[in-house]
Amino acid sequence: MTVQSLDTIQSYHAHIYFESAEQRDVAAVLREEIAQRFSVLIGSWHEAPIGPHVRPMYQVAFSIVEFPKFVPWLMINRHGLAVLVHPNTGYPRRDHTSNATWLGEKLDIIADPLPEHETEPEAAIVPDTFPVIEP
Ligand code: ZN
């Protein structure tokens, strides 16, 4: 067994899933609530499953500095939606599986196509939100 240093975590993603039209509406509200409170990079809507994800979703990329506020806030404000939180350590397969944590329902991840080997570091996160509310 090896012990990984915290330094291996470059950033995090939260993937916010929805399925029904009602859940999409809830996800849209949550998206706005996040944008008002956190300095993060919110990705585009994926209306169909993409990559390892088995449900429609959008991604929120955030720095290690945001984690201690953003993730606890999501725990109590995810409005019943399933959320995957994973670190970016440069190893996509393990980041989406053994390194990942789930809020709410744990969904399947299609891990086979994800690289098992080390990949290029994630691009630096440039937030696209302008928080106005203290979480
Ligand atoms: Zn991700």
PDB file of C-alpha atoms in Angstrom, residues 12 14-15 24 26 59 66 71 77 101 103 111:
ATOM      1  CA  TYR A  12     -11.744  18.934  -7.715  1.00  0.00           C
ATOM      2  CA  ALA A  14     -18.423  18.099  -8.579  1.00  0.00           C
ATOM      3  CA  HIS A  15     -20.699  16.484 -11.180  1.00  0.00           C
ATOM      4  CA  ARG A  24     -33.315  19.501 -14.469  1.00  0.00           C
ATOM      5  CA  VAL A  26     -33.843  21.771  -9.649  1.00  0.00           C
ATOM      6  CA  GLN A  59     -19.600  19.829 -13.947  1.00  0.00           C
ATOM      7  CA  GLU A  66     -12.952  26.222  -2.178  1.00  0.00           C
ATOM      8  CA  VAL A  71     -18.520  20.567  -0.399  1.00  0.00           C
ATOM      9  CA  ASN A  77     -28.098  22.050  -0.346  1.00  0.00           C
ATOM     10  CA  THR A 101     -17.070  10.349  -3.046  1.00  0.00           C
ATOM     11  CA  LEU A 103     -23.482  12.854  -2.123  1.00  0.00           C
ATOM     12  CA  ALA A 111     -14.615   3.512 -15.908  1.00  0.00           C
TER      13      ALA A 111
END
